[in-house]
Amino acid sequence: MLDLGTAQFEAALQTDCREVRFGDIVELEDSKRIPLNSRDREQRKGPYPYYGATSVMDYVDDYLFDGIRILLGEDGSVITDDGYPVLQYVWGKYWVNNHAHILKPCDEYPMEMLYVALSRTAIPHIVTGAVQKKISQKNLNSLILEMPNPEDVKGLEGLFSLYRNNVDENKELEQLRDCLLPKLMSGKIDVSEVELPTLPNNHLHVFLSTAPLRLSAR
């Protein structure tokens, strides 16, 4: 997804490249964050992802955000080995702790353009701290991004939409698998009368060996 999106983005930059200040096109929603310690999370288990600086840390019983956002590591793991920001593209309903900046576009540039722009922008110059690395709001707002004309990369939103749909469908299949498999193993679901399609021997082997993979493929 990112490779194809970046290719479209780079091609558009060849036609129209603008330098824009991060703080002029992005709204930071950091004030809405509420951290929960491990004991709080243990007492509040639920279906909603609880995001940290780099990934989902837990699942809790409530959410703070609903919709698409970009999370950018604020402290700890904030920069990759090759010098780019640690990003998460998230959607749905979720909670975010205080180790990730929460980004929402406030200008003409859509979320997907912002994600690709950040993913290709080196950030060592805005990272502080020798032991505990940090990206402050002030430094982040001063970051300069190269952006193309939004009209030239309209396909990005459709590409990311397909990505979200695929991830959501895979999660549903995983949940279905996790629900059905124990029942199949315990005999609670009787499949003795299920009729498999009649296939030549070599095709039947392929069908049986690949069917479970379709259920759990990501």
Coordinates of C-alpha atoms in Angstrom, one line a residue:
M1 CA 0.0 0.0 0.0
L2 CA 2.6 2.5 1.1
D3 CA 4.9 1.7 -1.8
L4 CA 2.2 2.3 -4.4
G5 CA 1.0 5.4 -2.6
T6 CA 4.5 6.8 -2.4
A7 CA 5.0 6.2 -6.1
Q8 CA 1.9 8.2 -6.9
F9 CA 2.9 10.9 -4.5
E10 CA 6.5 11.2 -5.9
A11 CA 5.2 11.3 -9.5
A12 CA 2.9 14.2 -8.5
L13 CA 5.7 16.1 -6.8
Q14 CA 7.5 16.2 -10.2
T15 CA 4.7 18.3 -11.5
D16 CA 4.0 20.5 -8.5
C17 CA 6.1 20.6 -5.3
R18 CA 5.2 22.9 -2.4
E19 CA 6.9 23.3 0.9
V20 CA 4.5 23.6 3.7
R21 CA 4.9 23.9 7.5
F22 CA 3.4 21.0 9.4
G23 CA 1.7 23.3 11.9
D24 CA -0.1 25.1 9.1
I25 CA -1.9 22.0 7.8
V26 CA -2.3 19.7 10.8
E27 CA -4.4 19.9 14.0
L28 CA -2.8 18.1 17.0
E29 CA -5.4 16.4 19.2
D30 CA -3.0 15.5 22.0
S31 CA -5.1 17.3 24.6
K32 CA -7.7 14.5 24.2
R33 CA -5.3 11.7 25.2
I34 CA -5.8 9.9 28.5
P35 CA -3.2 7.4 29.7
L36 CA -4.2 4.2 31.5
N37 CA -1.7 2.2 33.5
S38 CA -1.5 -1.6 33.3
R39 CA -3.8 -2.0 36.3
D40 CA -6.4 0.3 34.9
R41 CA -6.4 -1.6 31.6
E42 CA -6.6 -4.9 33.4
Q43 CA -9.8 -3.7 35.1
R44 CA -11.2 -2.3 31.9
K45 CA -10.8 -5.0 29.4
G46 CA -13.0 -4.5 26.3
P47 CA -13.1 -4.5 22.4
Y48 CA -11.4 -1.1 21.7
P49 CA -7.7 -0.9 20.8
Y50 CA -5.5 1.0 23.2
Y51 CA -2.6 2.5 21.2
G52 CA 0.9 3.4 22.4
A53 CA 3.7 5.1 20.5
T54 CA 4.3 2.1 18.1
S55 CA 1.4 -0.3 18.2
V56 CA -1.7 -1.6 20.0
M57 CA -0.8 -2.3 23.6
D58 CA -4.1 -3.6 24.9
Y59 CA -7.9 -3.5 24.5
V60 CA -10.2 -1.5 26.7
D61 CA -13.9 -1.0 27.4
D62 CA -14.2 2.6 26.0
Y63 CA -12.8 4.8 23.3
L64 CA -11.6 8.4 22.9
F65 CA -11.5 8.7 19.1
D66 CA -13.8 7.6 16.3
G67 CA -12.5 7.9 12.7
I68 CA -9.2 8.0 10.8
R69 CA -6.2 9.5 12.4
I70 CA -2.4 9.3 12.1
L71 CA -0.4 8.6 15.3
L72 CA 3.2 9.7 15.4
G73 CA 5.5 8.6 18.2
E74 CA 6.1 11.4 20.7
D75 CA 8.6 9.8 23.1
G76 CA 10.5 6.5 23.4
S77 CA 10.4 4.9 19.9
V78 CA 9.9 8.0 17.8
I79 CA 12.3 7.5 14.8
T80 CA 13.2 4.5 12.6
D81 CA 16.7 3.3 12.1
D82 CA 16.8 5.1 8.8
G83 CA 15.6 8.4 10.2
Y84 CA 11.9 8.5 9.5
P85 CA 9.0 9.0 12.0
V86 CA 7.2 6.1 13.6
L87 CA 3.7 6.3 12.2
Q88 CA 0.4 4.4 12.7
Y89 CA -2.5 4.8 10.4
V90 CA -5.6 4.1 12.5
W91 CA -9.4 4.1 12.1
G92 CA -12.6 3.0 13.8
K93 CA -13.0 3.5 17.6
Y94 CA -9.9 3.4 19.8
W95 CA -8.0 4.9 22.8
V96 CA -4.6 6.5 22.6
N97 CA -2.1 7.0 25.4
N98 CA 0.2 10.0 25.9
H99 CA 3.2 8.5 24.0
A100 CA 1.8 9.3 20.5
H101 CA 0.9 12.6 18.9
I102 CA -2.6 12.4 17.3
L103 CA -2.8 14.1 13.9
K104 CA -5.8 15.4 12.0
P105 CA -5.5 17.5 8.8
C106 CA -7.0 21.0 9.1
D107 CA -6.3 22.2 5.5
E108 CA -6.7 21.1 1.9
Y109 CA -4.5 18.1 2.3
P110 CA -6.3 14.8 3.1
M111 CA -5.1 12.3 5.8
E112 CA -3.6 9.9 3.3
M113 CA -1.4 12.6 1.7
L114 CA -0.2 13.6 5.1
Y115 CA 0.7 10.0 6.0
V116 CA 2.7 9.5 2.8
A117 CA 4.4 12.9 3.2
L118 CA 5.5 12.1 6.7
S119 CA 6.6 8.6 5.8
R120 CA 9.1 10.0 3.3
T121 CA 10.4 12.9 5.5
A122 CA 13.6 12.5 7.5
I123 CA 13.2 13.9 11.1
P124 CA 16.5 13.6 13.0
H125 CA 16.7 17.3 13.3
I126 CA 13.4 17.6 15.3
V127 CA 14.2 14.7 17.7
T128 CA 15.6 15.6 21.1
G129 CA 17.0 13.6 24.1
A130 CA 20.0 11.3 24.3
V131 CA 18.5 8.5 26.3
Q132 CA 14.8 9.1 26.0
K133 CA 14.1 10.4 22.5
K134 CA 11.3 12.9 22.1
I135 CA 9.5 14.9 19.5
S136 CA 7.9 18.0 21.0
Q137 CA 4.8 19.7 19.6
K138 CA 6.9 22.8 18.9
N139 CA 9.5 20.9 16.9
L140 CA 6.8 18.9 15.1
N141 CA 4.9 22.0 14.1
S142 CA 8.1 23.5 12.6
L143 CA 8.7 20.5 10.3
I144 CA 8.7 21.3 6.6
L145 CA 6.9 18.8 4.3
E146 CA 7.0 18.6 0.5
M147 CA 3.5 18.3 -0.8
P148 CA 2.1 18.0 -4.3
N149 CA -1.2 19.4 -5.6
P150 CA -4.0 17.4 -3.9
E151 CA -5.7 17.2 -7.3
D152 CA -2.9 15.1 -8.6
V153 CA -3.1 12.3 -6.0
K154 CA -6.8 11.8 -5.6
G155 CA -6.2 8.0 -6.0
L156 CA -4.6 7.9 -2.6
E157 CA -7.8 8.0 -0.7
G158 CA -9.3 5.1 -2.7
L159 CA -6.1 3.1 -2.2
F160 CA -6.2 3.5 1.6
S161 CA -9.9 2.8 1.6
L162 CA -9.2 -0.6 0.0
Y163 CA -6.5 -1.2 2.6
R164 CA -8.9 -0.5 5.5
N165 CA -11.5 -2.8 4.0
N166 CA -9.0 -5.6 3.5
V167 CA -7.8 -5.3 7.1
D168 CA -11.3 -5.2 8.5
E169 CA -12.4 -8.2 6.5
N170 CA -9.3 -10.2 7.6
K171 CA -10.1 -9.3 11.3
E172 CA -13.7 -10.6 10.8
L173 CA -12.4 -13.9 9.3
E174 CA -9.9 -14.3 12.2
Q175 CA -12.7 -13.8 14.7
L176 CA -14.9 -16.3 12.8
R177 CA -12.0 -18.8 12.8
D178 CA -11.3 -18.3 16.5
C179 CA -15.0 -18.8 17.3
L180 CA -15.6 -21.9 15.1
L181 CA -12.3 -23.8 15.4
P182 CA -12.7 -24.7 19.1
K183 CA -16.2 -25.9 18.4
L184 CA -15.1 -28.0 15.4
M185 CA -12.3 -29.5 17.5
S186 CA -14.6 -30.3 20.4
G187 CA -17.3 -31.8 18.1
K188 CA -19.9 -29.2 19.0
I189 CA -20.3 -28.5 15.3
D190 CA -21.1 -31.6 13.2
V191 CA -19.6 -31.5 9.8
S192 CA -20.1 -35.1 9.0
E193 CA -22.9 -34.3 6.5
V194 CA -21.2 -31.4 4.8
E195 CA -20.7 -32.2 1.1
L196 CA -17.5 -31.2 -0.5
P197 CA -17.5 -30.4 -4.3
T198 CA -16.4 -33.3 -6.5
L199 CA -13.0 -32.5 -7.9
P200 CA -10.3 -34.5 -9.6
N201 CA -7.8 -35.9 -7.1
N202 CA -5.1 -33.4 -7.8
H203 CA -7.6 -30.5 -7.5
L204 CA -9.0 -31.9 -4.3
H205 CA -5.6 -31.9 -2.7
V206 CA -5.1 -28.3 -3.6
F207 CA -8.6 -27.3 -2.3
L208 CA -8.1 -29.0 1.0
S209 CA -4.6 -27.6 1.5
T210 CA -5.4 -24.0 0.7
A211 CA -8.9 -23.6 2.2
P212 CA -7.7 -23.0 5.8
L213 CA -5.2 -20.5 4.6
R214 CA -7.9 -18.3 3.0
L215 CA -9.6 -18.1 6.4
S216 CA -6.5 -16.8 8.2
A217 CA -4.6 -14.9 5.5
R218 CA -3.7 -11.3 6.2

